[in-house]
PDB file of C-alpha atoms in Angstrom:
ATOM      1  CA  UNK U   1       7.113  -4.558  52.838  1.00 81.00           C
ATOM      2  CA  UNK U   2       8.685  -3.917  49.609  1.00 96.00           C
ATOM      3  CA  UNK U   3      11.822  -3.095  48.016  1.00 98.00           C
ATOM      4  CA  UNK U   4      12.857  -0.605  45.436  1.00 98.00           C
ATOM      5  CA  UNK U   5      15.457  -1.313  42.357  1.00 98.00           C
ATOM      6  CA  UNK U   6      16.173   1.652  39.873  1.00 98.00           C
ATOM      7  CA  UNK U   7      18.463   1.128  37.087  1.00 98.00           C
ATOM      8  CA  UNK U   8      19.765   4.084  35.562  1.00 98.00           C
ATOM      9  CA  UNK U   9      22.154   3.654  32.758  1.00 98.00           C
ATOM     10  CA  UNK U  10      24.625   6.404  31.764  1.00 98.00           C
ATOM     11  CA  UNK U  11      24.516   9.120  29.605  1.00 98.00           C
ATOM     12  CA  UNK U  12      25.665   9.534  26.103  1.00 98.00           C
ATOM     13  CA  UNK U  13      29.125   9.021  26.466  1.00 97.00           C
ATOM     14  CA  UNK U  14      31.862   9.781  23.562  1.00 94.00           C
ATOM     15  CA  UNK U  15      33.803   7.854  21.422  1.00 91.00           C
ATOM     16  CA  UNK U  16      35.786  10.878  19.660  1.00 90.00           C
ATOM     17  CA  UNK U  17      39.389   9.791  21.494  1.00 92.00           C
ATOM     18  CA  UNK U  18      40.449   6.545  20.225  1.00 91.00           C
ATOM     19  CA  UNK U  19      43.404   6.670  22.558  1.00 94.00           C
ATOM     20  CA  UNK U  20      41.379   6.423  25.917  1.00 95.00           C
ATOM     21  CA  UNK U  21      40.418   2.982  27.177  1.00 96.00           C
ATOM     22  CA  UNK U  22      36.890   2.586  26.953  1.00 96.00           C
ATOM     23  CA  UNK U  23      36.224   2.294  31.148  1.00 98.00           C
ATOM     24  CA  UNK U  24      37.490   6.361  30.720  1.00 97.00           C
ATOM     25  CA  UNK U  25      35.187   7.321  28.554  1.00 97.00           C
ATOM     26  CA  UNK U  26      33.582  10.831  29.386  1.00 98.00           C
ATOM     27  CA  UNK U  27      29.933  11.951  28.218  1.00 98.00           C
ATOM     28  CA  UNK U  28      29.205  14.118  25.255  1.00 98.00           C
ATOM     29  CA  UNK U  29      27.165  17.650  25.083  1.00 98.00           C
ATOM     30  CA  UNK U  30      24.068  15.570  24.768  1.00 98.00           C
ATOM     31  CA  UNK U  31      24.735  13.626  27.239  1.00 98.00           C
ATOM     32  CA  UNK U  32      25.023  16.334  29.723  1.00 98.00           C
ATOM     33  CA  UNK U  33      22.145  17.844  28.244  1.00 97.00           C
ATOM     34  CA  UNK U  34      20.468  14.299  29.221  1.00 98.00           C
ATOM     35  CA  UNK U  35      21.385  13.248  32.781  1.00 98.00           C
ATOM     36  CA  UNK U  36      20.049  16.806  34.106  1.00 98.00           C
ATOM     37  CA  UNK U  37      16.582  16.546  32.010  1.00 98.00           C
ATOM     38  CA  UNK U  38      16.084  12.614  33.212  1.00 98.00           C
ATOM     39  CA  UNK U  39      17.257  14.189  36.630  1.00 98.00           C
ATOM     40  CA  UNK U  40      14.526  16.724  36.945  1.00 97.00           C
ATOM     41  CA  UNK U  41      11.925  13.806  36.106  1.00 98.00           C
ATOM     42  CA  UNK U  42      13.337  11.588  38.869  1.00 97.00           C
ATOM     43  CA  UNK U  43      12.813  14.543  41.546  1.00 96.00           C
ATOM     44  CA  UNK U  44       9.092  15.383  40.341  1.00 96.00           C
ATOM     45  CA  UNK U  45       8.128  11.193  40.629  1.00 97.00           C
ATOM     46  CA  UNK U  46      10.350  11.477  43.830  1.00 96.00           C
ATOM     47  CA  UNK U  47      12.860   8.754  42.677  1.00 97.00           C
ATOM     48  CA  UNK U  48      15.367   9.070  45.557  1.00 97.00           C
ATOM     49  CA  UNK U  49      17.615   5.736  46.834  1.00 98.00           C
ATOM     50  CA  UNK U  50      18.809   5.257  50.068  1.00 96.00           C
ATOM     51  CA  UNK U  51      22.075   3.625  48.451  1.00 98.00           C
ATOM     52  CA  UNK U  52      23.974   4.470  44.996  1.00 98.00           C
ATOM     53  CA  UNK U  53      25.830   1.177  43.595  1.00 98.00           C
ATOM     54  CA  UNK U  54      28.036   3.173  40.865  1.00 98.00           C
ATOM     55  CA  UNK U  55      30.243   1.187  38.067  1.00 98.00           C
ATOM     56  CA  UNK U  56      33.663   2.633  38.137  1.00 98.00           C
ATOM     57  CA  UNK U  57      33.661   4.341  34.479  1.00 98.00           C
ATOM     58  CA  UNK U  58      34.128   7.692  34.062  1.00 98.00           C
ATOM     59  CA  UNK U  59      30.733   7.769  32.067  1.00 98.00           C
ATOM     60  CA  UNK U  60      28.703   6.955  35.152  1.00 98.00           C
ATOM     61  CA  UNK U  61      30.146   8.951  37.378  1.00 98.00           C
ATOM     62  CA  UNK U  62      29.608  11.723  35.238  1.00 98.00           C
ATOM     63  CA  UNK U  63      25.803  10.644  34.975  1.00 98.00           C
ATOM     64  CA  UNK U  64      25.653  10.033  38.815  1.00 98.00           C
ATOM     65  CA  UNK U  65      27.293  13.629  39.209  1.00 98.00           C
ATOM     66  CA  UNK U  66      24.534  15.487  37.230  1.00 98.00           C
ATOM     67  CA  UNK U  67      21.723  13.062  38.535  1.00 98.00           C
ATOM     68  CA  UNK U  68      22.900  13.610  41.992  1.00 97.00           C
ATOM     69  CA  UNK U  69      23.010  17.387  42.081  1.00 94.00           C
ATOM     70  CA  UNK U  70      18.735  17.366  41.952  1.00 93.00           C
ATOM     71  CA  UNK U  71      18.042  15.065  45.390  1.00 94.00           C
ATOM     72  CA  UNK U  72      16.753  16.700  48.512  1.00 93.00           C
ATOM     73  CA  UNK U  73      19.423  14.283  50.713  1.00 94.00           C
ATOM     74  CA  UNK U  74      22.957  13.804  50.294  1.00 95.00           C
ATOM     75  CA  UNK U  75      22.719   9.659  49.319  1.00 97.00           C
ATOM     76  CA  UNK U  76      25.535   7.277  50.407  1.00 97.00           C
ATOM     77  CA  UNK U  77      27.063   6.208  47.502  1.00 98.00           C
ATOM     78  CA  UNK U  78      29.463   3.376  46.189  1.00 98.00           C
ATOM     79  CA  UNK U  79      31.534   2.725  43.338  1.00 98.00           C
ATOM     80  CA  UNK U  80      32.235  -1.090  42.421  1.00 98.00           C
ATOM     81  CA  UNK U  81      34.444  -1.756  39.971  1.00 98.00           C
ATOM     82  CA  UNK U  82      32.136  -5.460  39.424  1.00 98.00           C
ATOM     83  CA  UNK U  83      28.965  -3.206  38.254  1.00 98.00           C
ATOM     84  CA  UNK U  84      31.342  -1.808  34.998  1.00 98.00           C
ATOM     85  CA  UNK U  85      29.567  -3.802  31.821  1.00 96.00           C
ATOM     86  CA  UNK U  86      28.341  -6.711  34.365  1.00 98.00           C
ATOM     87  CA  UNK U  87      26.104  -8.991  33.222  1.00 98.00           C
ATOM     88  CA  UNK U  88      22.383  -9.393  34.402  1.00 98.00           C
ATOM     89  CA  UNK U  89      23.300 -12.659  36.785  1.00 98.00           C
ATOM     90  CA  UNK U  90      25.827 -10.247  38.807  1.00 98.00           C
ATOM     91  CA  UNK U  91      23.670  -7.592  39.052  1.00 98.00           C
ATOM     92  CA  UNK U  92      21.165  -9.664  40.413  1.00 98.00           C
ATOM     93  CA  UNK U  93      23.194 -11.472  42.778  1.00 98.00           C
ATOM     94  CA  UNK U  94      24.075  -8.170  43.805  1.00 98.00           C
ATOM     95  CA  UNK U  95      21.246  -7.174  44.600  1.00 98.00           C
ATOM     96  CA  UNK U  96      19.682  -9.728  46.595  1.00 98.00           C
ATOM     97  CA  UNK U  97      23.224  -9.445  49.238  1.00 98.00           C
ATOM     98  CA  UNK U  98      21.955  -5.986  49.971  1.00 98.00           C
ATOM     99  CA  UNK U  99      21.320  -5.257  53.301  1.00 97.00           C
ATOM    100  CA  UNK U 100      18.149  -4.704  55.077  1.00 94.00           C
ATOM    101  CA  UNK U 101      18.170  -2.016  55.861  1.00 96.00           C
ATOM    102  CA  UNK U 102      18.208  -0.309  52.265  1.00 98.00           C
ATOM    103  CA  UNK U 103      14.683  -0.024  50.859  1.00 98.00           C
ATOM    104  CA  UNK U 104      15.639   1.589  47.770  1.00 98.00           C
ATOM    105  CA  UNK U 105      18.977   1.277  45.502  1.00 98.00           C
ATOM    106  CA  UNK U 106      20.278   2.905  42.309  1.00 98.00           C
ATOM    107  CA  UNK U 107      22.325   1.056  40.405  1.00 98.00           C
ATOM    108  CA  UNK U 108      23.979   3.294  37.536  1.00 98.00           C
ATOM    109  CA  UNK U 109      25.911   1.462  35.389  1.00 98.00           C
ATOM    110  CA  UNK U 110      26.087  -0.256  31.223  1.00 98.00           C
ATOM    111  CA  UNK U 111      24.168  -2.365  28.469  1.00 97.00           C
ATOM    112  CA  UNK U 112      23.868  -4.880  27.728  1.00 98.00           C
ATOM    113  CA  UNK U 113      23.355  -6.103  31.645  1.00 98.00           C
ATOM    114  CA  UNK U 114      20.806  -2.957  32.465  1.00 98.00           C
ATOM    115  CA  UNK U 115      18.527  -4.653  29.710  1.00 98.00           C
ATOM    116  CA  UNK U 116      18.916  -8.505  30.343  1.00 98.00           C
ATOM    117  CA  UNK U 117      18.446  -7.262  33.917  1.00 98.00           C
ATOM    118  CA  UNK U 118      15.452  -5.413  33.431  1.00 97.00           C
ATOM    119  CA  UNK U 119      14.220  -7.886  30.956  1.00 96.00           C
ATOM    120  CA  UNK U 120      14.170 -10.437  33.052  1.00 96.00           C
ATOM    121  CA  UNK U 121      12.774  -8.607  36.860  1.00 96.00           C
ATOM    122  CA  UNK U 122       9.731  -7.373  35.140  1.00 94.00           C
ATOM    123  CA  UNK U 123       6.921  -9.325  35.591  1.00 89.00           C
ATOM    124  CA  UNK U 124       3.672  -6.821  35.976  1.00 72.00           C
ATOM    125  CA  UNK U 125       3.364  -3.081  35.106  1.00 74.00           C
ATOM    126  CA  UNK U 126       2.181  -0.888  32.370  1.00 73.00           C
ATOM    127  CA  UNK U 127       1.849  -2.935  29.080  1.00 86.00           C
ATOM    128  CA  UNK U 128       3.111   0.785  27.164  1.00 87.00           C
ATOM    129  CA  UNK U 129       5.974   0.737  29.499  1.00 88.00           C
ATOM    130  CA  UNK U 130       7.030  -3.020  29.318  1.00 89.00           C
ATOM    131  CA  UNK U 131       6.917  -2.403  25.190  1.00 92.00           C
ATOM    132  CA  UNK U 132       8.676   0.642  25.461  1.00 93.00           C
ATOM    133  CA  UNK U 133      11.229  -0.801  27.800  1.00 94.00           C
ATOM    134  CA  UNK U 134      11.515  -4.006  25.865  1.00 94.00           C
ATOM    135  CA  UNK U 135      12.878  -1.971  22.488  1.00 95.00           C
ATOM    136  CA  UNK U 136      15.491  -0.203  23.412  1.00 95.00           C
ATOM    137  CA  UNK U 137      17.401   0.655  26.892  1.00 97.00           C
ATOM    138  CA  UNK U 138      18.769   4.056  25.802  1.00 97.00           C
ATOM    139  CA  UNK U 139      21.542   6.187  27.511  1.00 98.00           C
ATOM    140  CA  UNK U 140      20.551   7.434  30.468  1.00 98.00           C
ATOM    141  CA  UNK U 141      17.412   5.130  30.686  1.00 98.00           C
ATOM    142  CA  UNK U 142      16.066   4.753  34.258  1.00 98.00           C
ATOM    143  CA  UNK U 143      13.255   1.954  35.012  1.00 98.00           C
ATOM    144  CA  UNK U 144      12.663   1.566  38.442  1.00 97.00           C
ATOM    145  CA  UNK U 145      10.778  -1.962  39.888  1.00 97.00           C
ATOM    146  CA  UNK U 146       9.533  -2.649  43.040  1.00 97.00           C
ATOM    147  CA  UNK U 147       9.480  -6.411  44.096  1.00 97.00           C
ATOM    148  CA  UNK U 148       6.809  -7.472  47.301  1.00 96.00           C
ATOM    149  CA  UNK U 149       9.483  -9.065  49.300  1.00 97.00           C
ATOM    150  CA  UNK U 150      10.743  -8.892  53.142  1.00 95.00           C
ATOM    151  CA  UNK U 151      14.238  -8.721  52.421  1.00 96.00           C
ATOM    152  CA  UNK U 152      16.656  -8.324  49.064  1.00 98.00           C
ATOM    153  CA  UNK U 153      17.409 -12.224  49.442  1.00 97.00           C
ATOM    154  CA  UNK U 154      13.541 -12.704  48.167  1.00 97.00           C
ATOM    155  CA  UNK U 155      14.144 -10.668  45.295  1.00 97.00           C
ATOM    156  CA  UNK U 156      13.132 -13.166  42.069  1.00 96.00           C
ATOM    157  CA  UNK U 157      13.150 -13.000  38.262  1.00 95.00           C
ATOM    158  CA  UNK U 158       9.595 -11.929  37.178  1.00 94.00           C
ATOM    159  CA  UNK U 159       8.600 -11.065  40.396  1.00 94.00           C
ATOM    160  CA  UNK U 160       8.522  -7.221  39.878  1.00 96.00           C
ATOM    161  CA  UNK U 161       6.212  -4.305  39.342  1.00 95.00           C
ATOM    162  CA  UNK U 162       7.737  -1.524  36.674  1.00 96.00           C
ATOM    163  CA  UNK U 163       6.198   1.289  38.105  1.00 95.00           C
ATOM    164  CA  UNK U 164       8.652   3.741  36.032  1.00 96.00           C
ATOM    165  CA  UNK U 165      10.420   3.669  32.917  1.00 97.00           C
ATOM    166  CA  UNK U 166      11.906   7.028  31.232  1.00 97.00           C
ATOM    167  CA  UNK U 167      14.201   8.089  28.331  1.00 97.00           C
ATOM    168  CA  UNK U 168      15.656  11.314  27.134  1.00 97.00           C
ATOM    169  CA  UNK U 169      13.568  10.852  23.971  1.00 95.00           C
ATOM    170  CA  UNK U 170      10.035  10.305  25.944  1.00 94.00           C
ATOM    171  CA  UNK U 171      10.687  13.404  27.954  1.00 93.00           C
ATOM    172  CA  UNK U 172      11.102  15.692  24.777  1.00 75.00           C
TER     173      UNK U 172
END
């Protein structure tokens, strides 16, 4: 058996209204531009979760709106105030209390606990990708690693296969 984790951080998001709190934060033109282009990539590699694990910001449910809108299946979804800007050792602890009955979850959520995260899973794959991934984890980056494991309680650091990793910028 295996198990399926895709991290998908949010789009662009603005910073042009000093006045809202940085949790409300919406995206920009290019970042609506992005989510829909990295969107159409996930439905041609057929990228679809059983389970959407959402931080709470207004960024990523923007990106989760407009990422959302290209799946065959409606996907049950949940937003968890925890995932906004948590840190790799949540994320991971999150994780590996799924259920077992989920064989593939999207988390969509921040930096710099999307990169520690995914820094620290990867342990085979495509040398270009692990490079690529290692740089930079850009708005609306999705890497998606699938760990040999029973259950989500087996799920270790190192332990995973990064089958996908994709970027606004690789897909122009």
């Amino acid at each position: 058996m295996s198990r399926t984790l895709t991290l998908l951080r949010h789009a662009k998001s603005s910073h042009e209204d000093v006045r809202l709190a940085d949790i409300d934060r919406p995206l920009t033109d290019r970042g609506r531009s992005d989510a829909p282009r990295v969107a159409a990539w996930m439905k041609a590699e057929a990228i679809v979760p059983d389970l959407v694990l959402c931080s709470t910001s207004v960024r990523t449910r923007q990106t989760l709106g407009l990422i959302a809108s290209a799946w065959p299946k409606k996907v049950t979804t949940r937003f968890e105030a925890k995932l906004y800007h948590a840190e790799a050792q949540l994320l991971l602890a999150r994780a590996r209390a799924l259920s077992a009955d989920v064989r593939h979850v999207l988390f969509v959520g921040h930096n710099p606990g999307f990169h520690d995260l995914a820094l620290r899973l990867v342990g085979a794959g495509d040398d270009g990708l692990r490079a690529s991934l290692a740089e930079k984890y850009a708005t609306c980056g999705c890497a998606v690693f699938v760990f040999d494991v029973v259950g989500w309680a087996d799920v270790a650091v190192r332990a995973a296969t990064l089958t996908h990793w994709m970027t606004p910028k690789r897909l122009a």
